[in-house]
Tab-separated table of C-alpha atoms in Angstrom:
chain	number	residue	atom	x	y	z
P	1	MET	CA	12.353	60.252	-1.382
P	2	LYS	CA	8.680	60.008	-1.527
P	3	ARG	CA	6.732	59.066	1.600
P	4	ILE	CA	3.401	58.500	1.882
P	5	VAL	CA	1.764	59.848	4.725
P	6	PRO	CA	-1.933	58.540	5.878
P	7	SER	CA	-4.476	61.193	5.304
P	8	ARG	CA	-7.096	61.408	7.630
P	9	ALA	CA	-9.490	60.103	4.765
P	10	LEU	CA	-7.425	56.493	4.748
P	11	SER	CA	-7.119	56.357	8.336
P	12	ALA	CA	-11.043	56.737	7.961
P	13	ASP	CA	-11.220	54.146	5.199
P	14	ILE	CA	-9.035	51.840	7.288
P	15	ILE	CA	-10.553	52.315	10.287
P	16	CYS	CA	-14.259	51.363	8.685
P	17	MET	CA	-12.526	48.193	7.056
P	18	LEU	CA	-11.569	46.665	10.062
P	19	LEU	CA	-14.691	47.462	11.726
P	20	ILE	CA	-16.581	45.976	9.066
P	21	LEU	CA	-14.166	43.210	8.680
P	22	LEU	CA	-14.531	42.232	12.634
P	23	PHE	CA	-18.571	42.968	12.470
P	24	VAL	CA	-19.290	40.928	9.317
P	25	TYR	CA	-16.835	38.155	10.515
P	26	ALA	CA	-18.536	37.810	13.933
P	27	ALA	CA	-22.143	37.996	12.609
P	28	ILE	CA	-21.632	35.249	9.771
P	29	ASN	CA	-19.943	33.017	12.894
P	30	LYS	CA	-23.021	33.075	14.669
P	31	VAL	CA	-25.505	33.381	12.187
P	32	MET	CA	-24.043	30.063	10.826
P	33	GLU	CA	-23.921	28.503	14.234
P	34	PHE	CA	-27.069	29.862	15.718
P	35	ALA	CA	-28.318	27.279	17.585
P	36	GLU	CA	-24.712	27.332	19.474
P	37	PHE	CA	-24.598	30.754	19.595
P	38	GLN	CA	-27.979	30.720	21.075
P	39	ALA	CA	-27.666	28.221	24.073
P	40	GLN	CA	-23.742	29.748	24.764
P	41	ILE	CA	-25.326	33.090	25.382
P	42	GLY	CA	-28.289	31.207	27.146
P	43	LYS	CA	-25.924	30.608	30.082
P	44	SER	CA	-24.398	33.584	30.461
P	45	PRO	CA	-25.878	35.380	33.831
P	46	LEU	CA	-26.572	38.349	32.118
P	47	ILE	CA	-28.553	37.593	29.369
P	48	MET	CA	-29.926	33.910	30.040
P	49	HIS	CA	-34.144	35.031	29.942
P	50	HIS	CA	-32.881	37.797	27.389
P	51	SER	CA	-31.312	35.105	25.139
P	52	SER	CA	-34.092	34.549	22.418
P	53	TRP	CA	-33.834	38.257	21.372
P	54	VAL	CA	-30.197	39.018	22.200
P	55	SER	CA	-29.403	35.971	19.829
P	56	TRP	CA	-31.000	37.819	16.886
P	57	LEU	CA	-30.321	41.662	18.231
P	58	VAL	CA	-26.447	41.062	18.151
P	59	PRO	CA	-25.808	39.706	14.553
P	60	SER	CA	-28.470	41.963	13.158
P	61	ALA	CA	-26.888	45.079	14.917
P	62	GLU	CA	-23.320	43.758	13.445
P	63	LEU	CA	-24.583	43.777	9.883
P	64	THR	CA	-26.309	47.025	9.761
P	65	ILE	CA	-23.567	48.937	11.569
P	66	SER	CA	-21.291	47.476	8.509
P	67	ALA	CA	-23.507	48.730	6.024
P	68	MET	CA	-23.522	51.774	7.358
P	69	LEU	CA	-19.990	52.021	7.872
P	70	LEU	CA	-20.151	51.139	3.874
P	71	LEU	CA	-22.324	54.119	3.236
P	72	PRO	CA	-20.670	57.595	3.316
P	73	LYS	CA	-23.848	59.009	4.591
P	74	PHE	CA	-24.332	56.894	7.780
P	75	ARG	CA	-19.917	56.640	8.345
P	76	ILE	CA	-20.057	59.041	11.293
P	77	VAL	CA	-23.330	57.355	13.120
P	78	GLY	CA	-22.249	53.832	11.957
P	79	THR	CA	-18.703	54.437	13.692
P	80	LEU	CA	-20.676	55.831	16.895
P	81	LEU	CA	-22.707	52.489	16.991
P	82	ALA	CA	-19.446	50.737	16.454
P	83	PHE	CA	-18.229	52.339	19.448
P	84	MET	CA	-21.306	51.513	21.386
P	85	LEU	CA	-21.413	47.840	20.479
P	86	MET	CA	-18.037	47.414	21.427
P	87	LEU	CA	-17.873	49.063	24.353
P	88	ILE	CA	-21.092	47.149	25.534
P	89	PHE	CA	-18.975	43.912	24.915
P	90	THR	CA	-15.897	45.328	26.418
P	91	LEU	CA	-18.336	46.329	29.772
P	92	TYR	CA	-20.029	42.837	29.139
P	93	ILE	CA	-17.190	40.723	29.521
P	94	ALA	CA	-15.324	43.060	32.192
P	95	PHE	CA	-18.329	42.184	34.212
P	96	ILE	CA	-17.850	38.478	33.477
P	97	LEU	CA	-14.492	38.714	34.542
P	98	THR	CA	-15.324	40.918	37.800
P	99	LEU	CA	-18.626	40.420	38.783
P	100	SER	CA	-20.027	37.137	37.740
P	101	PRO	CA	-20.673	34.620	40.524
P	102	TYR	CA	-19.612	31.762	37.236
P	103	VAL	CA	-17.624	32.587	34.113
P	104	PRO	CA	-19.819	30.568	30.994
P	105	CYS	CA	-18.060	29.556	28.051
P	106	SER	CA	-16.279	32.004	25.406
P	107	CYS	CA	-17.775	33.089	22.019
P	108	GLY	CA	-17.361	31.307	18.735
P	109	GLY	CA	-15.050	31.404	16.102
P	110	ILE	CA	-11.584	32.520	15.943
P	111	LEU	CA	-12.106	34.429	18.993
P	112	ASN	CA	-12.667	31.104	20.808
P	113	THR	CA	-9.320	30.416	20.934
P	114	LEU	CA	-9.097	33.868	23.196
P	115	GLY	CA	-9.209	33.675	26.708
P	116	TRP	CA	-11.712	36.332	28.353
P	117	THR	CA	-8.890	38.616	29.651
P	118	GLU	CA	-7.590	38.373	25.688
P	119	HIS	CA	-10.728	38.686	24.647
P	120	LEU	CA	-11.227	42.131	27.198
P	121	ILE	CA	-8.061	43.272	25.477
P	122	PHE	CA	-9.237	42.637	22.158
P	123	ASN	CA	-12.633	44.261	22.719
P	124	LEU	CA	-10.956	47.551	24.139
P	125	ILE	CA	-8.901	47.869	21.220
P	126	PHE	CA	-11.341	47.792	19.132
P	127	THR	CA	-13.556	50.160	21.053
P	128	LEU	CA	-10.852	52.892	20.816
P	129	VAL	CA	-10.689	52.025	16.902
P	130	ALA	CA	-14.298	52.981	16.662
P	131	LEU	CA	-13.800	55.924	19.189
P	132	LEU	CA	-10.851	57.043	16.791
P	133	GLY	CA	-13.086	56.681	14.031
P	134	VAL	CA	-15.705	58.987	14.894
P	135	PHE	CA	-13.275	61.807	14.970
P	136	VAL	CA	-11.368	60.877	12.084
P	137	ILE	CA	-14.245	60.682	9.178
P	138	ASP	CA	-14.298	64.395	7.835
P	139	THR	CA	-17.636	65.434	7.259
P	140	GLU	CA	-16.491	66.724	3.586
P	141	SER	CA	-14.775	62.971	3.131
P	142	GLN	CA	-18.483	61.629	4.055
P	143	ASN	CA	-19.327	62.272	0.420
P	144	ILE	CA	-16.457	60.046	-1.067
P	145	PRO	CA	-17.842	56.867	-1.472
P	146	LEU	CA	-15.099	54.526	0.333
P	147	ILE	CA	-15.625	51.980	-2.696
P	148	ASP	CA	-15.286	54.514	-5.412
P	149	ASN	CA	-11.904	54.688	-7.226
P	150	THR	CA	-12.622	57.488	-9.476
P	151	GLN	CA	-11.555	60.108	-7.288
P	152	PRO	CA	-8.019	59.761	-6.590
P	153	THR	CA	-7.450	62.860	-4.526
P	154	ARG	CA	-8.327	61.318	-1.867
P	155	TYR	CA	-4.694	60.290	-0.693
P	156	LYS	CA	-2.181	63.267	0.022
P	157	VAL	CA	1.315	62.612	-1.084
P	158	GLN	CA	3.656	64.318	0.621
P	159	LEU	CA	7.338	64.913	-0.555
A	1	MET	CA	-20.925	66.987	12.225
A	2	ASN	CA	-18.534	69.398	14.559
A	3	ILE	CA	-16.062	68.041	16.979
A	4	LYS	CA	-18.274	69.289	20.031
A	5	LYS	CA	-21.175	67.630	18.715
A	6	ARG	CA	-19.092	64.096	18.159
A	7	VAL	CA	-17.951	64.569	21.864
A	8	TYR	CA	-21.635	64.853	22.677
A	9	ALA	CA	-22.338	61.728	20.694
A	10	VAL	CA	-19.405	59.632	22.051
A	11	LEU	CA	-20.873	60.777	25.528
A	12	ILE	CA	-24.303	59.555	24.834
A	13	CYS	CA	-23.016	56.542	23.551
A	14	THR	CA	-21.161	55.438	26.712
A	15	ILE	CA	-24.198	56.127	28.825
A	16	ALA	CA	-26.554	53.791	26.876
A	17	SER	CA	-23.774	51.404	26.579
A	18	VAL	CA	-23.385	51.721	30.667
A	19	SER	CA	-27.039	51.496	31.141
A	20	ILE	CA	-27.596	48.452	28.849
A	21	ILE	CA	-25.317	46.213	31.059
A	22	VAL	CA	-26.526	47.634	34.074
A	23	THR	CA	-30.031	47.082	33.220
A	24	LEU	CA	-29.306	43.246	32.413
A	25	TYR	CA	-27.583	43.115	35.336
A	26	ALA	CA	-30.474	44.453	37.168
A	27	THR	CA	-33.065	42.324	35.294
A	28	SER	CA	-30.678	38.891	35.721
A	29	PRO	CA	-31.293	36.114	38.633
A	30	ILE	CA	-27.950	36.878	39.832
A	31	SER	CA	-28.331	40.321	40.956
A	32	LYS	CA	-30.302	39.065	43.899
A	33	GLY	CA	-27.816	36.837	44.975
A	34	ILE	CA	-28.118	33.322	45.738
A	35	TYR	CA	-28.055	31.907	48.776
A	36	ARG	CA	-25.709	29.433	48.991
A	37	GLY	CA	-26.482	26.230	51.843
A	38	THR	CA	-24.047	24.333	53.710
A	39	PHE	CA	-25.834	21.205	52.923
A	40	ILE	CA	-24.981	18.618	49.973
A	41	ARG	CA	-27.398	17.204	47.490
A	42	THR	CA	-26.022	14.292	45.322
A	43	PHE	CA	-27.593	13.365	42.088
A	44	VAL	CA	-28.745	10.808	40.521
A	45	LYS	CA	-27.001	9.570	37.546
A	46	GLY	CA	-27.878	10.377	33.957
A	47	LYS	CA	-30.172	13.168	33.357
A	48	LEU	CA	-33.714	13.168	33.711
A	49	GLN	CA	-35.414	11.780	30.582
A	50	ARG	CA	-38.163	13.905	28.814
A	51	GLU	CA	-40.861	11.088	27.233
A	52	ASN	CA	-43.321	14.143	25.461
A	53	ALA	CA	-44.668	17.219	25.560
A	54	LEU	CA	-48.003	18.783	25.113
A	55	ASP	CA	-48.833	23.035	24.315
A	56	VAL	CA	-52.448	22.868	25.577
A	57	GLY	CA	-52.733	26.297	24.711
A	58	VAL	CA	-53.098	28.435	27.773
A	59	ASN	CA	-51.386	28.706	30.960
A	60	SER	CA	-54.375	28.341	33.262
A	61	PHE	CA	-54.346	24.547	33.344
A	62	TYR	CA	-53.198	23.219	36.699
A	63	LEU	CA	-52.921	19.132	37.432
A	64	SER	CA	-55.275	17.598	39.115
A	65	GLY	CA	-54.657	14.159	38.979
A	66	PHE	CA	-54.358	11.082	37.153
A	67	ASP	CA	-56.002	7.613	36.791
A	68	HIS	CA	-54.676	3.955	35.074
A	69	ASP	CA	-54.024	5.535	31.778
A	70	ARG	CA	-54.551	9.642	31.572
A	71	VAL	CA	-53.756	12.654	33.056
A	72	TYR	CA	-56.312	15.451	33.826
A	73	LEU	CA	-56.092	18.905	34.021
A	74	GLY	CA	-58.264	21.545	36.032
A	75	ASN	CA	-58.454	24.913	34.546
A	76	LEU	CA	-58.059	28.624	36.720
A	77	THR	CA	-60.156	30.844	34.594
A	78	ALA	CA	-62.423	28.059	33.367
A	79	PRO	CA	-63.277	25.871	36.866
A	80	PHE	CA	-65.622	23.625	35.215
A	81	HIS	CA	-63.488	23.006	32.177
A	82	LEU	CA	-61.489	19.564	32.231
A	83	LEU	CA	-58.998	18.865	29.884
A	84	SER	CA	-58.138	14.812	29.533
A	85	VAL	CA	-54.951	13.904	28.557
A	86	SER	CA	-53.058	10.198	27.848
A	87	ASN	CA	-50.243	9.659	29.782
A	88	THR	CA	-48.062	9.532	26.961
A	89	LEU	CA	-49.276	13.114	25.869
A	90	ASN	CA	-50.580	11.598	22.487
A	91	ASP	CA	-54.178	12.676	22.581
A	92	SER	CA	-56.223	15.039	24.523
A	93	THR	CA	-60.287	15.303	24.964
A	94	HIS	CA	-62.061	18.785	26.221
A	95	ASN	CA	-65.005	18.263	28.654
A	96	LYS	CA	-67.445	20.301	30.192
A	97	LEU	CA	-68.372	19.503	33.506
A	98	GLU	CA	-72.091	19.824	34.257
A	99	VAL	CA	-72.492	21.270	37.484
A	100	HIS	CA	-75.817	21.704	39.615
A	101	LEU	CA	-75.482	24.797	41.608
A	102	ASP	CA	-77.996	27.422	42.969
A	103	SER	CA	-75.858	30.077	43.589
A	104	VAL	CA	-72.327	29.931	44.638
A	105	GLU	CA	-69.880	33.703	44.963
A	106	SER	CA	-66.793	33.663	42.831
A	107	PHE	CA	-67.241	30.095	41.676
A	108	GLN	CA	-63.986	30.952	40.297
A	109	ARG	CA	-62.432	29.448	43.034
A	110	PHE	CA	-63.326	25.706	42.230
A	111	ARG	CA	-60.523	23.499	42.403
A	112	LEU	CA	-60.671	20.404	40.243
A	113	THR	CA	-58.926	16.915	42.211
A	114	ILE	CA	-59.058	13.579	40.534
A	115	ASP	CA	-59.282	10.753	42.469
A	116	SER	CA	-60.297	7.661	40.438
A	117	PRO	CA	-63.019	6.524	40.184
A	118	TYR	CA	-64.186	10.176	41.271
A	119	PHE	CA	-63.424	13.951	40.438
A	120	TYR	CA	-64.325	16.679	43.070
A	121	LEU	CA	-64.794	19.987	43.074
A	122	THR	CA	-63.887	22.172	45.978
A	123	HIS	CA	-64.688	25.776	46.722
A	124	GLY	CA	-61.899	27.160	49.061
A	125	GLY	CA	-63.753	30.146	50.279
A	126	MET	CA	-67.520	28.216	50.966
A	127	PRO	CA	-68.034	24.603	51.928
A	128	GLU	CA	-69.095	23.588	48.468
A	129	TYR	CA	-67.971	20.085	48.207
A	130	LEU	CA	-68.729	18.332	44.741
A	131	ARG	CA	-68.062	14.967	43.498
A	132	GLY	CA	-68.958	13.278	40.334
A	133	VAL	CA	-67.680	9.991	38.273
A	134	ILE	CA	-64.769	9.998	36.028
A	135	GLY	CA	-66.459	9.831	32.304
A	136	GLU	CA	-70.033	11.167	33.193
A	137	TRP	CA	-68.806	14.178	34.624
A	138	LYS	CA	-71.818	15.689	36.431
A	139	ALA	CA	-70.576	16.965	39.757
A	140	THR	CA	-73.364	16.860	42.555
A	141	ARG	CA	-72.640	17.599	46.899
A	142	TYR	CA	-71.802	14.713	48.713
A	143	ILE	CA	-71.067	15.740	51.821
A	144	GLY	CA	-73.597	17.811	53.802
A	145	ILE	CA	-72.805	20.922	55.623
A	146	GLU	CA	-72.069	20.733	58.774
A	147	ARG	CA	-70.686	24.339	60.092
A	148	ASP	CA	-69.751	26.786	57.671
A	149	TYR	CA	-65.946	25.702	57.743
A	150	SER	CA	-64.345	26.102	54.310
A	151	ALA	CA	-61.017	25.442	53.118
A	152	GLU	CA	-58.471	24.522	50.636
A	153	ALA	CA	-59.851	20.417	50.339
A	154	PHE	CA	-57.652	17.370	49.064
A	155	PRO	CA	-59.963	13.977	49.029
A	156	VAL	CA	-58.464	11.012	50.675
A	157	GLY	CA	-61.352	8.531	49.858
A	158	PRO	CA	-64.779	8.629	48.285
A	159	ASN	CA	-66.150	10.149	51.202
A	160	SER	CA	-63.379	11.591	53.500
A	161	LEU	CA	-61.651	15.135	52.373
A	162	ILE	CA	-58.368	16.319	54.371
A	163	LEU	CA	-59.198	20.539	54.620
A	164	ARG	CA	-56.621	22.803	55.291
A	165	SER	CA	-57.210	26.226	56.307
A	166	LEU	CA	-55.914	29.572	58.101
A	167	ASN	CA	-57.629	30.085	61.572
A	168	THR	CA	-58.322	33.561	61.853
A	169	ALA	CA	-58.471	33.465	65.610
A	170	THR	CA	-54.970	31.810	66.021
A	171	LYS	CA	-53.998	33.201	62.601
A	172	SER	CA	-52.388	29.773	61.683
A	173	TYR	CA	-53.075	27.193	59.284
A	174	GLU	CA	-54.957	23.892	60.551
A	175	LEU	CA	-55.759	20.469	59.221
A	176	ALA	CA	-58.835	18.937	59.400
A	177	LYS	CA	-60.318	15.946	58.231
A	178	LYS	CA	-63.958	15.875	57.158
A	179	SER	CA	-65.796	12.725	56.467
A	180	SER	CA	-69.803	11.486	56.675
A	181	SER	CA	-68.930	11.245	60.118
A	182	GLY	CA	-68.272	14.944	60.700
A	183	LEU	CA	-65.029	17.312	61.123
A	184	MET	CA	-62.244	15.944	63.081
A	185	PHE	CA	-59.295	18.481	63.754
A	186	ASN	CA	-55.941	17.715	64.527
A	187	LEU	CA	-54.212	21.253	65.768
A	188	ASN	CA	-51.128	19.676	67.168
A	189	LEU	CA	-49.908	19.018	63.617
A	190	ILE	CA	-48.724	22.591	62.901
A	191	ASN	CA	-47.331	24.725	65.083
A	192	LYS	CA	-46.524	28.521	64.140
A	193	GLN	CA	-42.996	30.252	64.978
A	194	ILE	CA	-43.367	33.468	64.263
A	195	ASP	CA	-46.757	35.210	62.508
A	196	GLY	CA	-48.483	32.312	61.896
A	197	ILE	CA	-49.792	32.867	58.590
A	198	PHE	CA	-46.779	33.073	56.879
A	199	CYS	CA	-44.601	30.638	59.043
A	200	SER	CA	-46.949	28.201	59.075
A	201	ASP	CA	-48.048	28.258	55.383
A	202	GLY	CA	-46.968	25.166	53.305
A	203	LYS	CA	-47.960	22.743	50.394
A	204	LEU	CA	-50.362	19.392	51.562
A	205	VAL	CA	-49.939	16.620	48.960
A	206	ILE	CA	-51.495	13.196	49.781
A	207	ASP	CA	-49.549	9.566	48.556
A	208	LYS	CA	-52.740	8.137	47.165
A	209	ALA	CA	-50.743	4.841	46.865
A	210	THR	CA	-49.773	4.275	50.093
A	211	HIS	CA	-52.566	6.785	51.796
A	212	GLN	CA	-50.533	9.053	53.326
A	213	VAL	CA	-51.082	12.872	54.208
A	214	ILE	CA	-47.935	14.819	54.076
A	215	TYR	CA	-47.604	18.838	54.928
A	216	ILE	CA	-44.497	20.588	53.816
A	217	HIS	CA	-43.594	24.097	55.305
A	218	TYR	CA	-42.547	26.311	52.386
A	219	TYR	CA	-40.417	28.765	54.785
A	220	ARG	CA	-38.994	26.117	56.713
A	221	ASN	CA	-37.754	22.703	56.572
A	222	GLU	CA	-40.155	20.577	58.706
A	223	LEU	CA	-42.655	18.243	56.811
A	224	ILE	CA	-45.167	16.422	58.694
A	225	VAL	CA	-46.274	12.931	57.550
A	226	CYS	CA	-49.396	11.598	58.689
A	227	ASP	CA	-51.796	8.760	57.830
A	228	THR	CA	-54.969	9.752	56.437
A	229	LEU	CA	-56.848	10.305	59.526
A	230	LEU	CA	-54.358	12.626	60.292
A	231	ASN	CA	-52.323	10.852	62.772
A	232	LEU	CA	-48.858	12.186	63.184
A	233	LYS	CA	-46.580	9.185	61.795
A	234	PHE	CA	-43.603	11.559	62.342
A	235	ARG	CA	-41.715	14.909	61.640
A	236	GLY	CA	-38.949	15.028	59.209
A	237	HIS	CA	-36.549	17.677	58.068
A	238	THR	CA	-35.362	18.884	54.568
A	239	ILE	CA	-31.793	19.083	53.468
A	240	ASP	CA	-31.182	22.739	54.001
A	241	THR	CA	-30.879	24.396	57.499
A	242	PHE	CA	-33.824	26.128	57.628
A	243	SER	CA	-35.694	25.363	60.937
A	244	ARG	CA	-37.107	28.716	61.442
A	245	ALA	CA	-38.824	30.872	59.073
A	246	GLN	CA	-36.635	33.633	57.641
A	247	LEU	CA	-38.968	36.123	57.731
A	248	LYS	CA	-39.425	40.008	58.674
A	249	ILE	CA	-43.310	40.462	59.089
A	250	ALA	CA	-44.479	44.604	58.863
A	251	LYS	CA	-47.289	45.348	60.644
A	252	LEU	CA	-49.877	47.125	58.707
A	253	GLY	CA	-51.428	49.683	60.966
A	254	GLY	CA	-53.690	48.621	63.562
A	255	ASP	CA	-55.943	45.904	61.872
A	256	GLY	CA	-53.489	43.237	62.803
A	257	LYS	CA	-52.692	42.389	59.069
A	258	SER	CA	-49.265	41.434	58.262
A	259	MET	CA	-47.195	41.581	55.163
A	260	ILE	CA	-43.652	39.645	54.673
A	261	SER	CA	-41.381	43.067	54.330
A	262	GLU	CA	-39.153	41.500	52.705
A	263	PRO	CA	-38.763	39.152	49.284
A	264	PRO	CA	-39.372	35.752	51.749
A	265	ARG	CA	-36.928	33.093	51.480
A	266	GLN	CA	-39.195	30.523	50.658
A	267	ILE	CA	-37.403	27.362	50.611
A	268	ASN	CA	-39.832	24.821	49.506
A	269	ILE	CA	-41.614	25.903	46.468
A	270	ASN	CA	-43.852	22.534	45.423
A	271	ALA	CA	-44.226	18.901	46.073
A	272	ALA	CA	-45.411	15.699	45.181
A	273	ALA	CA	-45.398	12.456	46.728
A	274	PHE	CA	-45.700	8.863	45.213
A	275	ASN	CA	-45.272	5.330	46.726
A	276	ASN	CA	-43.652	6.076	49.719
A	277	VAL	CA	-41.093	9.136	47.938
A	278	LEU	CA	-42.057	12.339	48.413
A	279	TYR	CA	-40.632	14.817	45.433
A	280	ILE	CA	-39.760	18.610	46.769
A	281	HIS	CA	-39.041	21.486	44.374
A	282	SER	CA	-36.523	22.922	46.603
A	283	ASN	CA	-35.221	26.718	46.097
A	284	ILE	CA	-31.644	26.556	48.431
A	285	LEU	CA	-28.974	25.870	46.072
A	286	SER	CA	-26.423	23.560	47.976
A	287	PHE	CA	-23.002	23.507	48.842
A	288	GLU	CA	-20.851	23.111	45.494
A	289	GLU	CA	-23.716	23.104	43.256
A	290	ASP	CA	-23.438	24.621	40.034
A	291	MET	CA	-24.941	27.840	39.970
A	292	HIS	CA	-25.477	27.600	36.528
A	293	ASP	CA	-27.830	24.651	36.772
A	294	PHE	CA	-29.115	25.851	39.570
A	295	ILE	CA	-30.910	29.162	37.561
A	296	THR	CA	-31.799	27.177	34.423
A	297	LYS	CA	-33.639	24.325	36.150
A	298	SER	CA	-35.158	23.303	38.930
A	299	VAL	CA	-33.967	20.999	41.416
A	300	VAL	CA	-36.391	17.828	43.140
A	301	ASP	CA	-34.994	16.522	46.403
A	302	MET	CA	-36.333	12.797	46.751
A	303	TYR	CA	-37.256	11.731	50.417
A	304	ASP	CA	-38.463	8.439	51.646
A	305	LEU	CA	-41.631	8.807	53.401
A	306	ARG	CA	-41.098	5.716	55.445
A	307	ASP	CA	-38.207	7.526	57.780
A	308	GLY	CA	-38.196	10.661	55.848
A	309	GLN	CA	-34.560	10.233	54.746
A	310	TYR	CA	-33.142	12.246	51.927
A	311	LEU	CA	-32.230	9.905	49.154
A	312	GLU	CA	-30.981	11.868	46.333
A	313	SER	CA	-31.792	14.640	43.910
A	314	PHE	CA	-32.413	15.320	39.865
A	315	TYR	CA	-32.826	18.214	37.910
A	316	ILE	CA	-36.294	19.219	36.028
A	317	PRO	CA	-34.649	21.252	33.002
A	318	ASP	CA	-36.724	24.566	31.560
A	319	TYR	CA	-38.860	23.599	28.749
A	320	GLU	CA	-38.996	26.341	26.323
A	321	ASP	CA	-37.105	28.624	28.751
A	322	ILE	CA	-40.040	28.173	30.624
A	323	LYS	CA	-39.643	26.728	34.600
A	324	VAL	CA	-42.028	23.974	35.766
A	325	SER	CA	-44.500	25.296	37.696
A	326	SER	CA	-46.383	22.009	39.285
A	327	PHE	CA	-45.664	18.548	38.736
A	328	ILE	CA	-47.319	15.159	39.481
A	329	VAL	CA	-45.660	11.866	40.000
A	330	SER	CA	-47.144	8.717	38.848
A	331	GLU	CA	-45.847	4.744	39.184
A	332	ASP	CA	-43.135	5.526	36.264
A	333	LYS	CA	-43.492	9.457	35.281
A	334	ILE	CA	-43.506	12.908	36.460
A	335	PHE	CA	-46.311	14.719	34.765
A	336	ALA	CA	-44.846	18.767	34.463
A	337	ILE	CA	-46.662	21.938	33.681
A	338	HIS	CA	-44.289	24.642	32.023
A	339	GLY	CA	-46.538	27.758	31.119
A	340	LYS	CA	-49.070	26.355	28.553
A	341	TYR	CA	-46.930	23.055	28.015
A	342	ILE	CA	-47.653	19.703	29.862
A	343	VAL	CA	-44.200	17.771	29.979
A	344	SER	CA	-44.092	14.217	31.000
A	345	TYR	CA	-40.495	12.747	31.918
A	346	LEU	CA	-39.868	9.349	33.365
A	347	LEU	CA	-38.749	8.599	36.371
A	348	PRO	CA	-35.399	8.287	37.275
A	349	MET	CA	-34.404	5.256	39.224
A	350	ASN	CA	-33.286	5.311	42.834
């Protein structure tokens, strides 16, 4: 019986895809309801006075990292930055849950339905996914473009 | 990139992430810890209605006063420059004050006050008192120099001023009235508690509608209400519980100079009065008050000037993310300075 085992390259692709999906979705969500997003983070005890530039920086960072993950040359840096961004989000939520004197309302989009604890777990998982990404991306496989289908040898088929 | 390098990179990213969150926390107002009082505020129904806002370009303008249809602003860096704004904030005119002075040191200390039909220029460091008519904008000396007594001055009539100054001998602030008949002190009004300089510091406001002089302590909850002859009417208290100034004073060296060694717990930030109502911008969060509201807005407590009773409170929200720095109150409006903006609000009914 033939069994398809995901290779390192395939795992790297899947991880990048997941991160791109999350970041692009999150960024579009923020940009579409920018005023609302800005108002909400302005209420956060940590951001408050920084809300004007943070509200621009977060979606730009999400889109830039997504673009990096698409470009083979920048994939490792991309996953590193994705890890860093997810870790910042995770620490931020951990802070809100533990040290903040009051809990502001949650982020927009589909994540809005999540409570803060669920949100923390969700972010923690994605932080680990990004961390995994940093280590599974092959230096060689970086040369293989993600969207290039002309190189079918990327996926090993084991017997 | 080999594995070792990636491990290092991950470590650096982790440290960076933690530092970013720590920096955000350190610069956030909550890291300082906000003291919560045990007193309770009652808020007026509904939000404060903003009427209009005007960008005056720079943040050095301050409110000097108003007459029936205009508000006047002085400028800290250009003391002989006056900005006159209609009370709907729809038009503004810049005026240059004509001032005849032989020689005055640090002329930037002149402050402009409006008390219709006159405008006044007073110098905090020298006994210079100038007066002119609104519209003519020519200032001339009007009260003679009796002695070398200089102070912050507040006009209470065409020929009289209330003076507040720091007495360097007793190290306490004191109030005096200056008029054409001379200088008269009332030294029993302000009592010092700790060092004098900080614990007796406060804001002096004049209720022009009812001719009262009110002194609000910055670092304790006392307010002193007098008539314009400086006769004490009563001593009142703001709703917080700081009857003694919460200061730790460090003496510097042998010259007797003192400095506040910890961030002072200023309880009253600013004040204004009109028509028997005193408005105090308080710095103390009340029991059960929403902390986020308190951080992003400025709370103003109203008191009845006939008996000192607390009435109600309302918030002045930040405008363009800038806190209100000072405000004055007229018959039906509040004029507030938020950085380079002057903003008018409709006075909440109480």
